PDB file of C-alpha atoms and ligand atoms in Angstrom:
ATOM      1  CA  MET X   1       0.123   0.187   0.420  1.00 79.00           C
ATOM      2  CA  THR X   2       1.158   2.997  -0.828  1.00 92.00           C
ATOM      3  CA  LYS X   3       0.708   5.922   1.972  1.00 96.00           C
ATOM      4  CA  CYS X   4      -0.336   9.629   1.460  1.00 97.00           C
ATOM      5  CA  TRP X   5       2.877  11.394   2.020  1.00 97.00           C
ATOM      6  CA  ILE X   6       1.584  13.880   3.950  1.00 98.00           C
ATOM      7  CA  CYS X   7      -0.712  11.977   6.425  1.00 98.00           C
ATOM      8  CA  ASN X   8       0.367   8.402   6.173  1.00 97.00           C
ATOM      9  CA  ALA X   9      -3.495   7.539   5.263  1.00 97.00           C
ATOM     10  CA  GLN X  10      -4.228   5.068   2.312  1.00 96.00           C
ATOM     11  CA  ALA X  11      -2.674   7.247  -0.998  1.00 95.00           C
ATOM     12  CA  ASN X  12      -5.736   7.442  -3.336  1.00 93.00           C
ATOM     13  CA  SER X  13      -5.488   9.946  -4.751  1.00 90.00           C
ATOM     14  CA  GLY X  14      -3.610  12.090  -7.481  1.00 88.00           C
ATOM     15  CA  GLU X  15      -3.141  15.357  -7.545  1.00 88.00           C
ATOM     16  CA  HIS X  16      -2.816  17.189 -10.713  1.00 88.00           C
ATOM     17  CA  ARG X  17       0.002  18.375 -12.314  1.00 88.00           C
ATOM     18  CA  ILE X  18      -1.111  21.529 -13.443  1.00 87.00           C
ATOM     19  CA  LYS X  19      -4.118  22.560 -11.909  1.00 88.00           C
ATOM     20  CA  LYS X  20      -7.853  21.940 -13.825  1.00 85.00           C
ATOM     21  CA  SER X  21      -8.773  25.790 -13.366  1.00 86.00           C
ATOM     22  CA  ASP X  22      -4.796  26.620 -14.855  1.00 87.00           C
ATOM     23  CA  LEU X  23      -5.240  24.560 -17.883  1.00 83.00           C
ATOM     24  CA  LYS X  24      -8.841  25.590 -18.456  1.00 81.00           C
ATOM     25  CA  LEU X  25      -7.669  29.453 -18.410  1.00 80.00           C
ATOM     26  CA  SER X  26      -4.706  29.000 -20.467  1.00 76.00           C
ATOM     27  CA  MET X  27      -7.284  27.460 -23.338  1.00 70.00           C
ATOM     28  CA  SER X  28      -9.379  28.827 -25.521  1.00 61.00           C
ATOM     29  CA  GLY X  29     -12.306  26.067 -25.900  1.00 58.00           C
ATOM     30  CA  LYS X  30     -12.136  22.587 -24.796  1.00 61.00           C
ATOM     31  CA  PRO X  31      -9.703  19.936 -25.580  1.00 60.00           C
ATOM     32  CA  SER X  32     -10.678  16.936 -27.564  1.00 61.00           C
ATOM     33  CA  GLN X  33      -9.087  14.341 -29.662  1.00 60.00           C
ATOM     34  CA  THR X  34      -8.909  16.792 -32.862  1.00 59.00           C
ATOM     35  CA  SER X  35      -7.727  19.578 -30.306  1.00 57.00           C
ATOM     36  CA  PRO X  36      -5.895  17.953 -27.543  1.00 56.00           C
ATOM     37  CA  ILE X  37      -3.292  19.612 -25.401  1.00 59.00           C
ATOM     38  CA  TYR X  38      -0.074  18.355 -24.864  1.00 58.00           C
ATOM     39  CA  HIS X  39       1.459  16.912 -21.866  1.00 55.00           C
ATOM     40  CA  ARG X  40       5.127  16.159 -21.243  1.00 55.00           C
ATOM     41  CA  SER X  41       5.518  13.051 -18.750  1.00 49.00           C
ATOM     42  CA  ASN X  42       9.640  12.339 -18.088  1.00 52.00           C
ATOM     43  CA  GLY X  43      11.325  10.999 -19.779  1.00 50.00           C
ATOM     44  CA  GLU X  44       9.125  10.776 -22.528  1.00 48.00           C
ATOM     45  CA  ASN X  45       8.204  12.957 -25.593  1.00 53.00           C
ATOM     46  CA  LYS X  46       4.920  14.750 -25.176  1.00 59.00           C
ATOM     47  CA  ARG X  47       1.757  12.985 -25.277  1.00 58.00           C
ATOM     48  CA  PRO X  48      -1.962  14.632 -26.602  1.00 60.00           C
ATOM     49  CA  ILE X  49      -4.606  14.816 -24.320  1.00 60.00           C
ATOM     50  CA  GLY X  50      -8.212  14.816 -25.231  1.00 61.00           C
ATOM     51  CA  SER X  51      -9.696  15.615 -22.112  1.00 63.00           C
ATOM     52  CA  LEU X  52      -9.031  17.515 -18.640  1.00 62.00           C
ATOM     53  CA  LYS X  53     -10.009  14.173 -16.838  1.00 62.00           C
ATOM     54  CA  ALA X  54      -7.325  12.356 -18.837  1.00 62.00           C
ATOM     55  CA  GLU X  55      -5.291  10.057 -16.206  1.00 64.00           C
ATOM     56  CA  ALA X  56      -2.082  11.293 -17.744  1.00 67.00           C
ATOM     57  CA  LEU X  57      -2.795  14.851 -16.145  1.00 79.00           C
ATOM     58  CA  LYS X  58      -2.417  13.579 -12.789  1.00 84.00           C
ATOM     59  CA  PHE X  59       0.498  12.838 -10.337  1.00 87.00           C
ATOM     60  CA  ASN X  60       0.597   8.609  -9.274  1.00 88.00           C
ATOM     61  CA  LYS X  61      -1.505   8.567  -6.713  1.00 92.00           C
ATOM     62  CA  SER X  62       0.367   9.246  -3.485  1.00 95.00           C
ATOM     63  CA  ILE X  63      -1.947  11.366  -0.903  1.00 96.00           C
ATOM     64  CA  CYS X  64      -5.167  10.441   0.061  1.00 96.00           C
ATOM     65  CA  ALA X  65      -8.411  11.733  -0.518  1.00 96.00           C
ATOM     66  CA  ASN X  66      -8.696  14.201   2.310  1.00 97.00           C
ATOM     67  CA  CYS X  67      -5.604  15.908   1.909  1.00 97.00           C
ATOM     68  CA  ASN X  68      -6.186  16.272  -1.656  1.00 95.00           C
ATOM     69  CA  GLY X  69      -9.960  17.322  -0.700  1.00 95.00           C
ATOM     70  CA  SER X  70     -10.658  19.018   2.574  1.00 96.00           C
ATOM     71  CA  LEU X  71      -7.492  19.614   3.588  1.00 97.00           C
ATOM     72  CA  SER X  72      -5.568  21.479   0.461  1.00 97.00           C
ATOM     73  CA  GLN X  73      -8.982  23.447  -0.686  1.00 97.00           C
ATOM     74  CA  PRO X  74      -8.037  26.784   0.732  1.00 97.00           C
ATOM     75  CA  TYR X  75      -4.514  26.873  -0.731  1.00 98.00           C
ATOM     76  CA  ASP X  76      -5.760  25.532  -4.573  1.00 97.00           C
ATOM     77  CA  TYR X  77      -8.678  28.501  -3.913  1.00 97.00           C
ATOM     78  CA  SER X  78      -5.660  31.322  -2.962  1.00 97.00           C
ATOM     79  CA  TRP X  79      -3.818  29.965  -6.475  1.00 97.00           C
ATOM     80  CA  ASP X  80      -6.891  30.003  -8.265  1.00 96.00           C
ATOM     81  CA  ILE X  81      -7.319  33.593  -7.587  1.00 97.00           C
ATOM     82  CA  LEU X  82      -3.706  34.709  -8.011  1.00 97.00           C
ATOM     83  CA  SER X  83      -3.349  32.563 -10.948  1.00 95.00           C
ATOM     84  CA  THR X  84      -6.664  34.264 -12.600  1.00 94.00           C
ATOM     85  CA  TYR X  85      -5.075  37.468 -12.006  1.00 95.00           C
ATOM     86  CA  LEU X  86      -2.198  36.506 -13.617  1.00 94.00           C
ATOM     87  CA  SER X  87      -3.505  35.259 -16.999  1.00 90.00           C
ATOM     88  CA  THR X  88      -5.563  39.113 -17.076  1.00 90.00           C
ATOM     89  CA  ALA X  89      -2.059  41.063 -15.921  1.00 90.00           C
ATOM     90  CA  SER X  90       0.427  42.337 -17.473  1.00 91.00           C
ATOM     91  CA  PHE X  91       4.014  42.771 -15.578  1.00 93.00           C
ATOM     92  CA  ASN X  92       7.635  43.425 -17.025  1.00 93.00           C
ATOM     93  CA  THR X  93      10.481  41.522 -15.222  1.00 93.00           C
ATOM     94  CA  GLY X  94      11.282  43.741 -12.349  1.00 93.00           C
ATOM     95  CA  GLU X  95       7.649  45.601 -11.883  1.00 95.00           C
ATOM     96  CA  GLU X  96       5.708  44.660  -8.354  1.00 94.00           C
ATOM     97  CA  LEU X  97       2.677  42.922  -8.063  1.00 95.00           C
ATOM     98  CA  GLU X  98       0.764  44.362  -5.048  1.00 95.00           C
ATOM     99  CA  LEU X  99      -1.325  41.589  -3.206  1.00 95.00           C
ATOM    100  CA  ASN X 100      -3.730  43.549  -1.706  1.00 94.00           C
ATOM    101  CA  LYS X 101      -5.164  44.219  -5.820  1.00 95.00           C
ATOM    102  CA  VAL X 102      -5.467  40.259  -5.738  1.00 96.00           C
ATOM    103  CA  PHE X 103      -6.232  39.130  -2.535  1.00 95.00           C
ATOM    104  CA  GLY X 104      -8.254  42.440  -0.679  1.00 93.00           C
ATOM    105  CA  ASN X 105      -7.338  42.708   2.965  1.00 90.00           C
ATOM    106  CA  ASP X 106      -6.522  39.014   3.513  1.00 92.00           C
ATOM    107  CA  SER X 107      -3.198  38.681   1.609  1.00 93.00           C
ATOM    108  CA  ASP X 108      -0.906  37.334   4.355  1.00 93.00           C
ATOM    109  CA  ALA X 109      -3.501  34.493   4.818  1.00 95.00           C
ATOM    110  CA  ASN X 110      -3.798  33.762   1.028  1.00 96.00           C
ATOM    111  CA  LEU X 111      -0.061  34.040   0.584  1.00 96.00           C
ATOM    112  CA  ILE X 112       0.619  31.385   2.788  1.00 97.00           C
ATOM    113  CA  ASN X 113      -2.041  29.528   1.150  1.00 97.00           C
ATOM    114  CA  VAL X 114      -0.430  30.043  -2.384  1.00 97.00           C
ATOM    115  CA  HIS X 115       2.685  28.760  -0.992  1.00 98.00           C
ATOM    116  CA  LEU X 116       1.537  25.468   0.341  1.00 98.00           C
ATOM    117  CA  PHE X 117      -0.519  24.686  -2.868  1.00 97.00           C
ATOM    118  CA  PHE X 118       3.310  24.639  -4.578  1.00 98.00           C
ATOM    119  CA  ALA X 119       4.505  22.801  -1.312  1.00 98.00           C
ATOM    120  CA  LYS X 120       1.311  20.138  -2.405  1.00 97.00           C
ATOM    121  CA  ILE X 121       2.716  19.816  -6.144  1.00 96.00           C
ATOM    122  CA  PHE X 122       6.553  19.894  -5.454  1.00 96.00           C
ATOM    123  CA  GLY X 123       5.586  16.975  -2.566  1.00 96.00           C
ATOM    124  CA  CYS X 124       4.113  15.127  -5.143  1.00 95.00           C
ATOM    125  CA  ALA X 125       6.404  15.403  -8.092  1.00 93.00           C
ATOM    126  CA  VAL X 126       9.094  14.178  -5.723  1.00 94.00           C
ATOM    127  CA  SER X 127       7.095  11.110  -4.539  1.00 93.00           C
ATOM    128  CA  GLU X 128       6.471  10.105  -8.167  1.00 90.00           C
ATOM    129  CA  SER X 129       9.845  10.890  -9.597  1.00 88.00           C
ATOM    130  CA  GLY X 130      11.371   8.614  -6.492  1.00 84.00           C
ATOM    131  CA  PHE X 131      14.137  11.042  -5.833  1.00 88.00           C
ATOM    132  CA  SER X 132      15.206  10.771  -2.391  1.00 89.00           C
ATOM    133  CA  LEU X 133      13.583  13.662   0.127  1.00 93.00           C
ATOM    134  CA  ASP X 134      12.310  14.116   3.553  1.00 95.00           C
ATOM    135  CA  LEU X 135       9.101  15.402   3.109  1.00 96.00           C
ATOM    136  CA  GLU X 136       7.797  15.363   6.521  1.00 97.00           C
ATOM    137  CA  ILE X 137       8.681  19.082   7.131  1.00 97.00           C
ATOM    138  CA  LEU X 138       6.670  20.045   3.992  1.00 97.00           C
ATOM    139  CA  ALA X 139       4.038  17.749   4.749  1.00 98.00           C
ATOM    140  CA  GLU X 140       3.847  18.877   8.614  1.00 98.00           C
ATOM    141  CA  CYS X 141       3.574  22.209   7.341  1.00 98.00           C
ATOM    142  CA  ILE X 142       0.724  21.759   4.920  1.00 98.00           C
ATOM    143  CA  LYS X 143      -1.284  20.241   7.887  1.00 98.00           C
ATOM    144  CA  THR X 144      -0.833  22.926  10.189  1.00 98.00           C
ATOM    145  CA  ASN X 145      -1.283  25.558   7.296  1.00 97.00           C
ATOM    146  CA  MET X 146       2.177  27.106   8.285  1.00 96.00           C
ATOM    147  CA  TYR X 147       4.644  28.108   5.445  1.00 95.00           C
ATOM    148  CA  CYS X 148       7.961  26.020   5.360  1.00 96.00           C
ATOM    149  CA  PRO X 149      11.521  27.400   5.850  1.00 95.00           C
ATOM    150  CA  HIS X 150      12.800  25.341   3.265  1.00 96.00           C
ATOM    151  CA  LEU X 151      10.632  26.163   0.008  1.00 97.00           C
ATOM    152  CA  TYR X 152      10.968  29.766  -2.132  1.00 96.00           C
ATOM    153  CA  LEU X 153       8.506  30.608  -5.027  1.00 96.00           C
ATOM    154  CA  LYS X 154       9.674  33.565  -7.933  1.00 96.00           C
ATOM    155  CA  ILE X 155       7.048  34.532 -10.123  1.00 96.00           C
ATOM    156  CA  ARG X 156       8.147  35.380 -13.555  1.00 95.00           C
ATOM    157  CA  ASN X 157       6.878  36.058 -17.125  1.00 93.00           C
ATOM    158  CA  SER X 158       7.350  32.417 -19.051  1.00 90.00           C
ATOM    159  CA  GLU X 159       9.748  34.029 -22.120  1.00 86.00           C
ATOM    160  CA  ASN X 160       9.553  30.180 -23.647  1.00 82.00           C
ATOM    161  CA  GLY X 161       9.164  31.019 -26.931  1.00 83.00           C
ATOM    162  CA  LYS X 162       5.777  29.006 -26.651  1.00 81.00           C
ATOM    163  CA  THR X 163       2.391  30.423 -27.197  1.00 78.00           C
ATOM    164  CA  ASP X 164       0.173  30.957 -23.943  1.00 80.00           C
ATOM    165  CA  SER X 165      -1.992  28.022 -23.941  1.00 80.00           C
ATOM    166  CA  TYR X 166       1.620  26.321 -23.263  1.00 82.00           C
ATOM    167  CA  CYS X 167       1.313  24.410 -19.493  1.00 84.00           C
ATOM    168  CA  ALA X 168       4.168  22.034 -18.388  1.00 85.00           C
ATOM    169  CA  LEU X 169       5.871  20.915 -15.039  1.00 88.00           C
ATOM    170  CA  SER X 170       8.861  20.371 -15.276  1.00 87.00           C
ATOM    171  CA  ASP X 171      11.096  17.627 -14.290  1.00 86.00           C
ATOM    172  CA  ILE X 172      12.856  18.207 -10.934  1.00 89.00           C
ATOM    173  CA  GLN X 173      16.710  19.232 -11.141  1.00 88.00           C
ATOM    174  CA  VAL X 174      18.869  18.961  -8.540  1.00 89.00           C
ATOM    175  CA  SER X 175      22.238  20.632  -7.505  1.00 88.00           C
ATOM    176  CA  ARG X 176      24.444  18.873  -4.655  1.00 86.00           C
ATOM    177  CA  ASP X 177      27.729  20.748  -3.283  1.00 83.00           C
ATOM    178  CA  GLU X 178      30.913  18.693  -3.404  1.00 85.00           C
ATOM    179  CA  SER X 179      30.085  16.477  -0.507  1.00 87.00           C
ATOM    180  CA  GLY X 180      26.970  15.101  -2.044  1.00 85.00           C
ATOM    181  CA  LYS X 181      24.610  17.469   0.096  1.00 88.00           C
ATOM    182  CA  LEU X 182      21.419  18.730  -1.350  1.00 89.00           C
ATOM    183  CA  GLN X 183      21.818  22.363  -2.221  1.00 90.00           C
ATOM    184  CA  TYR X 184      18.250  22.858  -4.162  1.00 92.00           C
ATOM    185  CA  ALA X 185      16.162  20.920  -5.708  1.00 93.00           C
ATOM    186  CA  HIS X 186      14.104  23.191  -8.255  1.00 92.00           C
ATOM    187  CA  ILE X 187      10.692  22.514 -10.615  1.00 91.00           C
ATOM    188  CA  TYR X 188       8.690  24.926 -12.626  1.00 91.00           C
ATOM    189  CA  TYR X 189       5.311  25.287 -13.106  1.00 93.00           C
ATOM    190  CA  THR X 190       4.345  27.143 -16.538  1.00 90.00           C
ATOM    191  CA  VAL X 191       0.662  28.449 -16.936  1.00 90.00           C
ATOM    192  CA  GLY X 192       0.728  29.688 -20.644  1.00 87.00           C
ATOM    193  CA  LYS X 193       2.590  33.160 -20.112  1.00 88.00           C
ATOM    194  CA  TYR X 194       3.650  33.021 -16.572  1.00 91.00           C
ATOM    195  CA  THR X 195       5.558  30.881 -14.692  1.00 93.00           C
ATOM    196  CA  VAL X 196       6.378  29.839 -11.179  1.00 96.00           C
ATOM    197  CA  ASP X 197       9.720  28.370  -9.782  1.00 95.00           C
ATOM    198  CA  ILE X 198       9.569  25.989  -6.539  1.00 96.00           C
ATOM    199  CA  VAL X 199      12.889  25.778  -4.830  1.00 95.00           C
ATOM    200  CA  TYR X 200      13.029  23.786  -1.711  1.00 96.00           C
ATOM    201  CA  SER X 201      16.506  24.558  -0.198  1.00 95.00           C
ATOM    202  CA  ASP X 202      17.643  24.219   3.533  1.00 92.00           C
ATOM    203  CA  ASN X 203      21.082  25.248   2.156  1.00 87.00           C
ATOM    204  CA  ILE X 204      20.965  28.582   0.854  1.00 88.00           C
ATOM    205  CA  VAL X 205      24.434  29.713   1.795  1.00 83.00           C
ATOM    206  CA  ASP X 206      25.284  30.163  -1.519  1.00 81.00           C
ATOM    207  CA  LEU X 207      21.925  30.453  -3.175  1.00 87.00           C
ATOM    208  CA  ASP X 208      20.271  33.498  -5.614  1.00 87.00           C
ATOM    209  CA  LEU X 209      17.067  33.615  -4.352  1.00 89.00           C
ATOM    210  CA  VAL X 210      16.619  37.432  -4.740  1.00 87.00           C
ATOM    211  CA  GLU X 211      14.118  37.262  -6.497  1.00 90.00           C
ATOM    212  CA  PHE X 212      12.136  34.656  -4.833  1.00 93.00           C
ATOM    213  CA  PHE X 213       9.737  35.298  -1.359  1.00 93.00           C
ATOM    214  CA  GLN X 214       8.016  33.289   1.328  1.00 94.00           C
ATOM    215  CA  PRO X 215       5.340  34.483   3.171  1.00 92.00           C
ATOM    216  CA  ASN X 216       7.164  35.731   5.498  1.00 81.00           C
ATOM    217  CA  ASN X 217       9.337  37.926   4.117  1.00 66.00           C
ATOM    218  CA  THR X 218       7.117  39.850   1.897  1.00 68.00           C
ATOM    219  CA  SER X 219       5.997  43.269   2.489  1.00 73.00           C
ATOM    220  CA  GLN X 220       2.363  42.950   0.410  1.00 88.00           C
ATOM    221  CA  LYS X 221       4.412  43.053  -2.662  1.00 91.00           C
ATOM    222  CA  ILE X 222       5.929  40.390  -4.915  1.00 92.00           C
ATOM    223  CA  ILE X 223       8.582  40.885  -7.243  1.00 92.00           C
ATOM    224  CA  ILE X 224       7.992  39.794 -10.779  1.00 94.00           C
ATOM    225  CA  GLY X 225      11.137  37.803 -11.409  1.00 91.00           C
ATOM    226  CA  GLY X 226      13.801  37.050 -14.596  1.00 86.00           C
ATOM    227  CA  ALA X 227      13.545  33.939 -16.697  1.00 82.00           C
ATOM    228  CA  GLU X 228      16.888  32.835 -16.114  1.00 73.00           C
ATOM    229  CA  TYR X 229      17.562  30.501 -13.318  1.00 60.00           C
ATOM    230  CA  THR X 230      21.244  30.204 -12.824  1.00 55.00           C
ATOM    231  CA  GLN X 231      22.482  28.773  -9.467  1.00 53.00           C
ATOM    232  CA  GLY X 232      26.292  28.759 -10.857  1.00 47.00           C
ATOM    233  CA  TYR X 233      26.183  24.560 -10.187  1.00 47.00           C
ATOM    234  CA  GLN X 234      26.288  21.965 -12.160  1.00 47.00           C
ATOM    235  CA  PRO X 235      22.759  20.238 -11.963  1.00 51.00           C
ATOM    236  CA  GLU X 236      22.100  16.887 -12.255  1.00 55.00           C
ATOM    237  CA  TYR X 237      18.591  15.846 -13.773  1.00 55.00           C
ATOM    238  CA  THR X 238      16.221  13.254 -12.125  1.00 53.00           C
ATOM    239  CA  SER X 239      13.219  11.652 -12.933  1.00 46.00           C
TER     240      SER X 239
HETATM  241 ZN1   ZN S   1      -3.556  12.535   3.288  1.00 95.98          ZN
END
């Protein structure tokens, strides 16, 4: 039996790699066999998906229905709000996104929720890849609605030469120092014209995280970051 990486119950639910509402936001019309969206699965060429219900759009079952449902619903919901806002807005790199314009007076709680939505995506990606990383702190934060001190987010324009209907969740990029200790694990989540970089690190001394934010260090504003992701290490790729 596979256990839910968040609460240890039986894992009977697979989170969407890209949230269904995000796929809808970036699409015009419905996907069908004749007008499919594309999903890139690990190590394989992208394959066409004819329906938003397709199993290929989901991670392997690594969490339980409760964690994927009522526990994380507020997190999904806060990301929906921000994602919808981003899909209609237009920002240059370096520009500030004012959180009260997105969330009204409740931006602190909503920003923690957004952070935890990506904690869930990251944990599911790690779980599925078989990459060895202790997810206990992430799980605890998701269960207790606290931000995770090892998780950093950056929001940026995609600038990938693709159309605005391109959605993707990347493989996990891992970097280690000379002693083999993990420097960071990084994935990105692309919905059309914008992308969220997700970095997990408990060893940030030499990392450039200037454009990244955490819910505790954000003064009601997020800077839209640049498209480059360079940390001066030779990364290895997993999954
Ligand atoms: Zn669970």
